[in-house]
XYZ file of C-alpha atoms in Angstrom:
60
model
C 100.518 86.681 106.162
C 101.039 89.408 103.604
C 99.014 90.726 100.696
C 101.197 88.604 98.436
C 99.961 85.453 100.190
C 96.328 86.081 99.231
C 94.900 83.841 96.507
C 94.599 85.364 93.033
C 91.236 86.537 91.732
C 89.982 85.797 88.232
C 90.874 88.416 85.623
C 87.150 88.965 84.978
C 86.329 89.716 88.635
C 85.412 93.232 89.719
C 87.972 94.735 92.100
C 86.773 94.677 95.693
C 88.663 95.926 98.718
C 86.954 95.289 102.026
C 87.596 98.039 104.613
C 88.034 95.408 107.326
C 90.828 93.808 105.318
C 92.606 97.120 104.902
C 92.372 97.969 108.595
C 93.432 94.436 109.528
C 96.548 94.824 107.398
C 97.271 98.157 109.050
C 96.703 100.144 105.850
C 93.704 102.042 107.225
C 93.078 102.974 110.848
C 90.376 100.986 112.609
C 87.163 102.979 112.956
C 86.197 104.121 116.449
C 82.562 105.004 117.249
C 82.028 108.671 118.102
C 80.399 107.779 121.414
C 83.661 106.321 122.740
C 85.618 109.155 124.318
C 88.082 107.513 126.721
C 91.583 107.920 125.196
C 92.861 104.534 126.421
C 89.850 102.727 124.976
C 90.242 104.556 121.675
C 93.925 103.569 121.553
C 93.036 99.915 122.243
C 90.471 99.869 119.434
C 92.864 101.549 116.995
C 95.582 99.035 117.924
C 93.187 96.167 117.183
C 93.049 94.900 120.762
C 89.270 95.419 120.956
C 86.764 94.813 118.164
C 83.525 96.777 118.022
C 80.497 95.046 116.512
C 79.182 96.751 113.380
C 75.790 97.192 115.038
C 77.406 99.446 117.646
C 79.290 101.610 115.159
C 76.392 103.934 114.351
C 76.848 106.572 111.696
C 80.413 107.575 110.942
């Protein structure tokens, strides 16, 4: 799926870009909580192999 495959939005709609969509498309890096320090775990999260629940993200 590409950005071009997304359905069109009405011309009157406010523009909204969800950060999760951007990271899922590989446009933005996936956020990693500060309390995670193991390099292999960080790499797995950034690669999208592990999802972190929003409740565990804490303050960025």
